[in-house]
Coordinates of C-alpha atoms in Angstrom, one line a residue:
Chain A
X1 CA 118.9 121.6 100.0
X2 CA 119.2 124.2 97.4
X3 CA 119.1 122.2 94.3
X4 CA 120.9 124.9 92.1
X5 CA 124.2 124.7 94.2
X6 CA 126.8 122.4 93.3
X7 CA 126.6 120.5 96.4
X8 CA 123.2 120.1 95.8
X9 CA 123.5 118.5 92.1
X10 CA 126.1 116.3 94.0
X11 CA 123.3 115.0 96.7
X12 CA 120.8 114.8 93.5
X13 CA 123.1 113.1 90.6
X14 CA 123.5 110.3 93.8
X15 CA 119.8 109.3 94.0
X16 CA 120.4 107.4 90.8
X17 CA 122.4 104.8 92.7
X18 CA 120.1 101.8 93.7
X19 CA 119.2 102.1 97.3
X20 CA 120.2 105.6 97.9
X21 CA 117.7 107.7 99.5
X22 CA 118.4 111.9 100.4
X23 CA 119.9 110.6 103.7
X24 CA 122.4 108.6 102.2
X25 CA 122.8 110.6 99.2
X26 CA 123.5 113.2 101.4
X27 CA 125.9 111.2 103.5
X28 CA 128.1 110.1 100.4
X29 CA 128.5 113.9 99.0
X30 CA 129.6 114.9 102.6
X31 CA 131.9 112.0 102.9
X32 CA 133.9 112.7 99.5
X33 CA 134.0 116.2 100.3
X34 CA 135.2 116.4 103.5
X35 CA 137.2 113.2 103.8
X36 CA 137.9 111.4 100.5
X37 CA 138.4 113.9 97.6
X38 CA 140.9 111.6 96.0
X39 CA 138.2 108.9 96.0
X40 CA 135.9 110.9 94.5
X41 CA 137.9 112.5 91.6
X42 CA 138.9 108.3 91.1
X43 CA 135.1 107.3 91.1
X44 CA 134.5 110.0 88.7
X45 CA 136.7 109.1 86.0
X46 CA 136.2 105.3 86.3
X47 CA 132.7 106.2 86.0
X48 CA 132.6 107.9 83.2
X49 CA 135.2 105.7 81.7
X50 CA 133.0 102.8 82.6
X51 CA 130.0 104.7 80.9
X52 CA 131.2 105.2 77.7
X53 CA 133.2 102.2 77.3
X54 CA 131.7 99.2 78.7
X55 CA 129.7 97.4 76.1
X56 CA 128.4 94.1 75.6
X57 CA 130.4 91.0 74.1
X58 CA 129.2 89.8 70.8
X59 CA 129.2 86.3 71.8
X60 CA 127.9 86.0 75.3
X61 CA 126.2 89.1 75.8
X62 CA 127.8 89.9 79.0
X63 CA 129.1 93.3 80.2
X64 CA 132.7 93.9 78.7
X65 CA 134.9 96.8 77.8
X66 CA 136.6 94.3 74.8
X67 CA 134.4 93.0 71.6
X68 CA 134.4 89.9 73.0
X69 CA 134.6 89.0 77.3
X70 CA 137.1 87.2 78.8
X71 CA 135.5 83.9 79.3
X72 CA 134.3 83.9 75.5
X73 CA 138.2 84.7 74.6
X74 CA 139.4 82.2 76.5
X75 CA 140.2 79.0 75.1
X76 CA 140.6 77.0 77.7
X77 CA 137.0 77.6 79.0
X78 CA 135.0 74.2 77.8
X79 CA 133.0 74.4 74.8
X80 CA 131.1 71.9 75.8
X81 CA 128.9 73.7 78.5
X82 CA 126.7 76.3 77.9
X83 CA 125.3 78.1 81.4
X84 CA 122.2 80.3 80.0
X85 CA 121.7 83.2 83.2
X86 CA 119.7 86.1 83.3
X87 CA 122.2 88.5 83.8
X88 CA 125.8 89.8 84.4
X89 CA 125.8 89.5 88.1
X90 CA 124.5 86.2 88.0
X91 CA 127.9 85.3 85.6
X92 CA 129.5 87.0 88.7
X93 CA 128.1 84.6 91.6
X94 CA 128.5 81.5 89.2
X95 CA 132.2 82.0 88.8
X96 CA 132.7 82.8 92.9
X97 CA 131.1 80.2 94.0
X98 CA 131.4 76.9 91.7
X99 CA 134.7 75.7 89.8
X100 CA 132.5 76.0 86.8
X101 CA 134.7 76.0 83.4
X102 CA 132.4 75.9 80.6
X103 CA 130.5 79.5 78.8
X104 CA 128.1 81.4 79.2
X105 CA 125.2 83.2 77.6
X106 CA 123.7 86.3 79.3
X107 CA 119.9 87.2 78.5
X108 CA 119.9 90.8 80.0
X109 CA 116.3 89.9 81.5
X110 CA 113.6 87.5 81.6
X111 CA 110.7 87.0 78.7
X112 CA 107.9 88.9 80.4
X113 CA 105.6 90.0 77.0
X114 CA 103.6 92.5 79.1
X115 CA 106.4 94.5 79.3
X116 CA 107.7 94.4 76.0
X117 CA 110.4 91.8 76.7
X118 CA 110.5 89.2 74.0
X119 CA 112.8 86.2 72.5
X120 CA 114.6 89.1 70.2
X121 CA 114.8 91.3 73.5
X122 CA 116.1 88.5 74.9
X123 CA 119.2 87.8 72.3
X124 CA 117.3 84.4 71.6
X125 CA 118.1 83.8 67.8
X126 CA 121.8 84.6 68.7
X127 CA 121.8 81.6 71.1
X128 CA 119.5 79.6 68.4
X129 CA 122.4 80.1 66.0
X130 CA 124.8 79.4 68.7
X131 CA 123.2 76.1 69.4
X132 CA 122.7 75.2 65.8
X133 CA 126.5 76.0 64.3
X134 CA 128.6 75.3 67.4
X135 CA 126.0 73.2 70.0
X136 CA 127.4 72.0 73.2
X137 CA 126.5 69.2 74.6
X138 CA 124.9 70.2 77.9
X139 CA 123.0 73.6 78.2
X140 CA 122.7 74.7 81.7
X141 CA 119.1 76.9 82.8
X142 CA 120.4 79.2 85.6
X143 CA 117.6 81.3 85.0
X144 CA 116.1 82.5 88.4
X145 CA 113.1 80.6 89.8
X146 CA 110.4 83.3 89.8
X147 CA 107.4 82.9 87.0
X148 CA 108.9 84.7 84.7
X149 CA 112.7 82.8 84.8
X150 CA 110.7 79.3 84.9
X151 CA 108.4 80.5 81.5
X152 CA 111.8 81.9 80.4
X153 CA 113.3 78.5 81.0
X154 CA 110.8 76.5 79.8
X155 CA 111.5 78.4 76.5
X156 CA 115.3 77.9 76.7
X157 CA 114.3 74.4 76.9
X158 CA 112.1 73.8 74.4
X159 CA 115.0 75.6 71.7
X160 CA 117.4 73.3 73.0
X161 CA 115.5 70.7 72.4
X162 CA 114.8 71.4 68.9
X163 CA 118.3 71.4 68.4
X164 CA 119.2 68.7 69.8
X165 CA 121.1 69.5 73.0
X166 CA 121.0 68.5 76.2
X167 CA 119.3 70.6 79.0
X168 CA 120.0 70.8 82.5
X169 CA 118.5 73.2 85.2
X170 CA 120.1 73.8 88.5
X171 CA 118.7 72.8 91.4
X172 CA 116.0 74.0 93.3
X173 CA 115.1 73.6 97.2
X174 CA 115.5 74.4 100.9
X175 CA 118.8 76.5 100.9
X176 CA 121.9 74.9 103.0
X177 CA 122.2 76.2 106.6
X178 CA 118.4 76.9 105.8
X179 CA 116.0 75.7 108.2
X180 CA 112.2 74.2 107.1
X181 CA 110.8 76.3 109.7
X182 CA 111.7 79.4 108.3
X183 CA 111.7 78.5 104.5
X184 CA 108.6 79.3 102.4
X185 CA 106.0 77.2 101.6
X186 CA 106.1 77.0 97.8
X187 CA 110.2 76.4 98.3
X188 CA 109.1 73.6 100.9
X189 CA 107.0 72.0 98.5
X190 CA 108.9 72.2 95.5
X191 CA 111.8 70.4 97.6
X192 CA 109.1 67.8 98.7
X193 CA 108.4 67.2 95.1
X194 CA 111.5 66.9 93.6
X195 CA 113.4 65.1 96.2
X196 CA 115.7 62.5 95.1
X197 CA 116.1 58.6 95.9
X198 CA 119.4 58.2 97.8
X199 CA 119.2 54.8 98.6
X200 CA 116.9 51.5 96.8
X201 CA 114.9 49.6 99.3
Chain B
X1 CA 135.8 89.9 90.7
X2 CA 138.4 90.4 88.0
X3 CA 139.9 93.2 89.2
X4 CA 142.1 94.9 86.3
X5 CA 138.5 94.8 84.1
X6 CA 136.6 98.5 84.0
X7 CA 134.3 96.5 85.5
X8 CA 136.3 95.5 88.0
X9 CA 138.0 98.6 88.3
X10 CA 134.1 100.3 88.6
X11 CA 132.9 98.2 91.6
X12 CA 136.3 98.5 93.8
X13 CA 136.3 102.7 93.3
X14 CA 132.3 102.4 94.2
X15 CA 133.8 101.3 97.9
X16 CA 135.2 104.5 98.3
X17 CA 131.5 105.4 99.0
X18 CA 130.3 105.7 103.2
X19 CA 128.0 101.9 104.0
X20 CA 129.2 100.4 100.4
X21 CA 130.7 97.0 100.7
X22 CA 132.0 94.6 98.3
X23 CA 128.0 93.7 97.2
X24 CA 126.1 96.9 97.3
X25 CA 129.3 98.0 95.1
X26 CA 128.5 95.7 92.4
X27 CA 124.7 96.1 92.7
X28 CA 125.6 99.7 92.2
X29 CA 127.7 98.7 88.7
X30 CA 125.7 96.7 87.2
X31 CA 122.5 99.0 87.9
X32 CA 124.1 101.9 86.3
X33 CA 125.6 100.0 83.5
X34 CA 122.4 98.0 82.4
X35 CA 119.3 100.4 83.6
X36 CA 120.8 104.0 83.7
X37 CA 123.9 104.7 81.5
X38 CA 122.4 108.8 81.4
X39 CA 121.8 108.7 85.7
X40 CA 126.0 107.7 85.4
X41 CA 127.0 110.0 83.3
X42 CA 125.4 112.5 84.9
X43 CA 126.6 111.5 88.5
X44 CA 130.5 111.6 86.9
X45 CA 131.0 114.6 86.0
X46 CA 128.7 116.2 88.6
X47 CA 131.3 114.8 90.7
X48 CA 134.1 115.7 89.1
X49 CA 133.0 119.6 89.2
X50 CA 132.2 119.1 92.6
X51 CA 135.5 117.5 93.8
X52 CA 137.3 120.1 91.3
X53 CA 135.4 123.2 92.4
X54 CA 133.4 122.9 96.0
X55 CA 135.4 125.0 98.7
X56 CA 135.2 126.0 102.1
X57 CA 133.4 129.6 102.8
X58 CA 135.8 132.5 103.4
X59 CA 133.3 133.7 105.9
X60 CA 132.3 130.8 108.1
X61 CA 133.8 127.7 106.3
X62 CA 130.9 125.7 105.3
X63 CA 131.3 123.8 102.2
X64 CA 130.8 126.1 98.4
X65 CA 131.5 126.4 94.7
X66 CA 131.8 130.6 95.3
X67 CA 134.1 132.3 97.4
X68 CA 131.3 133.3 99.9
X69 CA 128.0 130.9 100.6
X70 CA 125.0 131.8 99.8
X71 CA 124.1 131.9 103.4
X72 CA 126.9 134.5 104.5
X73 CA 126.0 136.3 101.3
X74 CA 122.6 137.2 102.1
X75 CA 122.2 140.8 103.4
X76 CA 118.7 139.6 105.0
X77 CA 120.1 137.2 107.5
X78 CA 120.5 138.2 110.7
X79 CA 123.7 139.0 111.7
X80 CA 122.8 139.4 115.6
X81 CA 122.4 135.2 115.7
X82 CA 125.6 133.4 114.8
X83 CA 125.3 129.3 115.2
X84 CA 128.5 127.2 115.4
X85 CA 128.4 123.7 114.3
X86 CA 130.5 120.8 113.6
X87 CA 130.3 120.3 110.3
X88 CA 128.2 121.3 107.4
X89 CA 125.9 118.6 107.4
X90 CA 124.6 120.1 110.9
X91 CA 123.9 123.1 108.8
X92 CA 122.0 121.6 106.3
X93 CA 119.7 119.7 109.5
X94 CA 119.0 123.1 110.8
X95 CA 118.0 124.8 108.0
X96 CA 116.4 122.0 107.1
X97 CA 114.0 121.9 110.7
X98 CA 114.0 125.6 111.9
X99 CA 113.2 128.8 110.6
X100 CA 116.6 130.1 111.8
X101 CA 117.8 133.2 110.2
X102 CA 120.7 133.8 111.4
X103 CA 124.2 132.8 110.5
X104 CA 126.9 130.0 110.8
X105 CA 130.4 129.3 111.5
X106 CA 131.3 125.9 110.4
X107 CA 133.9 124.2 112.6
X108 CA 134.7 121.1 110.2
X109 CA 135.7 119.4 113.2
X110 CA 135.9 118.9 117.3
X111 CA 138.3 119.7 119.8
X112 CA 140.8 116.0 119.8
X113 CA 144.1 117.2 121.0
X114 CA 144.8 113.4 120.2
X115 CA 144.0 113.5 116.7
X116 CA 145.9 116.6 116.1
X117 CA 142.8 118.9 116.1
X118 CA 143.5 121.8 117.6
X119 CA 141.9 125.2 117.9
X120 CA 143.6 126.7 115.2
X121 CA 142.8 123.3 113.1
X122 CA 138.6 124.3 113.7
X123 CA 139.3 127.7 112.4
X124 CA 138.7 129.0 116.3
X125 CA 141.3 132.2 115.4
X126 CA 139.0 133.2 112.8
X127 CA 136.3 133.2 115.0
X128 CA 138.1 135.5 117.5
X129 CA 138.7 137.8 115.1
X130 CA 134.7 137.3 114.1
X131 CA 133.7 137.9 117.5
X132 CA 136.0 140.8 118.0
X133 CA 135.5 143.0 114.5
X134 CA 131.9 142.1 114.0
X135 CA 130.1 140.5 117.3
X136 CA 127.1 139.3 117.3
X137 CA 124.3 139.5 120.3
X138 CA 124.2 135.8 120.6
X139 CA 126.4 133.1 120.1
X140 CA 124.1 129.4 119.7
X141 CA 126.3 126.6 120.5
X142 CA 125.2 123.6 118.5
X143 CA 128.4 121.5 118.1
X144 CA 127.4 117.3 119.2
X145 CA 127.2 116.0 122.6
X146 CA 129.6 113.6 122.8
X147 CA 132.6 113.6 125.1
X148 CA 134.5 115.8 122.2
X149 CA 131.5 118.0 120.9
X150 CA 131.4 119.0 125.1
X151 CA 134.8 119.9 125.2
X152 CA 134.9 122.3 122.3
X153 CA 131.4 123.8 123.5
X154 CA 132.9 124.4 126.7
X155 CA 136.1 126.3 124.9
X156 CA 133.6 128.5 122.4
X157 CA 131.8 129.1 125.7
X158 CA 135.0 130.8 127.4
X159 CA 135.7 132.2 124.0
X160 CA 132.5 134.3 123.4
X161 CA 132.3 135.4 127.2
X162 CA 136.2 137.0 126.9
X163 CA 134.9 138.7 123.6
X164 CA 131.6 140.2 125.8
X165 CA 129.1 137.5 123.6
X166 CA 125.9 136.1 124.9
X167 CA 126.0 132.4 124.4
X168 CA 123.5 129.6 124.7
X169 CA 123.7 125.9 123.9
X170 CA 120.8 123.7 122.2
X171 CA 119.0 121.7 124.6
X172 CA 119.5 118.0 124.9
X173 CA 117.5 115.7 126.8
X174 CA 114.8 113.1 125.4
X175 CA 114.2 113.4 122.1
X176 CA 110.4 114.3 120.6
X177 CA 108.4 110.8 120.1
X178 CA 110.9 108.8 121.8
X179 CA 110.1 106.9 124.5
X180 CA 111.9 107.1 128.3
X181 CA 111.9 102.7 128.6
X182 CA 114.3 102.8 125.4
X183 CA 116.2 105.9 125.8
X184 CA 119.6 105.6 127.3
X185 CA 120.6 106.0 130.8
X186 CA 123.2 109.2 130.5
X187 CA 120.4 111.0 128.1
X188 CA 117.7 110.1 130.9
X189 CA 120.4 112.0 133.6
X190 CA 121.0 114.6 131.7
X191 CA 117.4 115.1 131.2
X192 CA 116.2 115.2 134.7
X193 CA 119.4 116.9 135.8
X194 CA 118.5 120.0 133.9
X195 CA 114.6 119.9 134.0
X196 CA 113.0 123.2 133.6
X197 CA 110.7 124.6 136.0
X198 CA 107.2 124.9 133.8
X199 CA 104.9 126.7 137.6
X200 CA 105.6 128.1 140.3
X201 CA 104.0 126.5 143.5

């Protein structure tokens, strides 16, 4: 494709979308133009809108158009529970799939020093002041379980700690409608050793 | 997902996109928003100057930003060759795999009386008039084969033989590298129905 027409800037400027190879990209700039121009003029503007506008909240961190998100703004959301997640989607599947009503705080990341990625990186001594001028009483690790979430969680905990707040950490394990056949070894044996006593002899 | 949020608003006008559901949507969001706020930029008003600006060819309808394509603007083509396809994509695939210098008429469509699409929908007066004022030696047929793409290969066939035009139709059959076990029965007939003679006994 010509990259100097317009048509092909439009096949290029998609190949920044995650998973979008020149087949795809391809596929999308052909769809909006011969079947969905009102789509497409729509996507741009949000876009840039979105761009330009969306920031992040000065409390939690999260992705927000407002100074501060709706969850942080909201005062019925309980105080008293602090869900620490790695980022903005993970708020996302949290709030789909549990009834959870307390607040969040977003790292944008993982600590991973080889690349640069530190506590401040991290937002760390906004959630240390957080924790020692308005502590909850449960924080909740919902970092993900790879090495660098569990150092990362590890971390979290230790701060907590420190300030005196409990720590929780969501659960681990074979996932339901799973089957052990087909789950992974180190998930098998992480469920083996943390399995729980459900009934006393 | 909080829909009346630019977030929200972000994800839901990503769906307008061919293959994006709810998910790849908000993979697509939050990748721009946190890892590539320039790639998003760039992809808005790319596509804003695209939707505003890209129109069809005054020569043979494929999709451009000038009032003739680049393709129906170059003198070297060769004017004795004129290919009709579907749509431009089908273009792009050709000049992509052959060395084919010769032009185009882009249909935008099929033949589907039941869809409304009609000869003079496809642009098929036009290219009469083509035929007549400026004919070339060879008309290459190229549209799909499928049910519809047969039907309006059969009409440019009657078309080009009233205006005195050679015409000749791609081949179809069993495609290079594929294998005859997993190819489908009505390719398999069509291929041995129309087998070509390679000696002479």
């Amino acid at each position: 494709m010509d990259s100097s027409s317009l048509l092909g800037q439009l096949i290029e400027a998609f190949r920044c979308l995650p998973g979008v190879g020149p087949k795809s990209a391809q596929r999308m700039a052909f769809h909006l133009l011969e079947r969905d121009r009102e789509g497409g003029v729509q996507l741009s503007s949000v876009l840039q809108a979105a761009m330009e506008r969306i920031g992040r909240c000065s409390v939690c961190r999260d992705l927000t158009e407002e100074e501060v998100c709706r969850i942080c703004a909201n005062d019925r959301r309980d105080s008293s529970l602090l869900c620490v997640v790695e980022s903005p989607s993970d708020v996302l599947a949290i709030e789909q799939a549990t009834g959870f009503q307390g607040r969040y705080f977003v790292l944008m990341g993982r600590l991973s020093p080889l690349d640069g990625v530190g506590p401040a990186e991290l937002g760390l001594d906004e959630l240390a002041s957080r924790l020692r001028d308005n502590p909850p009483e449960e924080m909740i690790i919902a970092t993900n379980p790879t090495v660098e979430g569990e150092a990362t969680a590890y971390y979290l905990q230790r701060m907590a700690q420190k300030s005196g707040v409990g720590v929780s950490r969501i659960s681990h394990g074979v996932p339901l409608g799973g089957e052990l056949e087909f789950t992974d070894q180190s998930t098998i044996a992480h469920a083996f050793s943390s399995r729980q006593l459900v009934a006393e002899k």
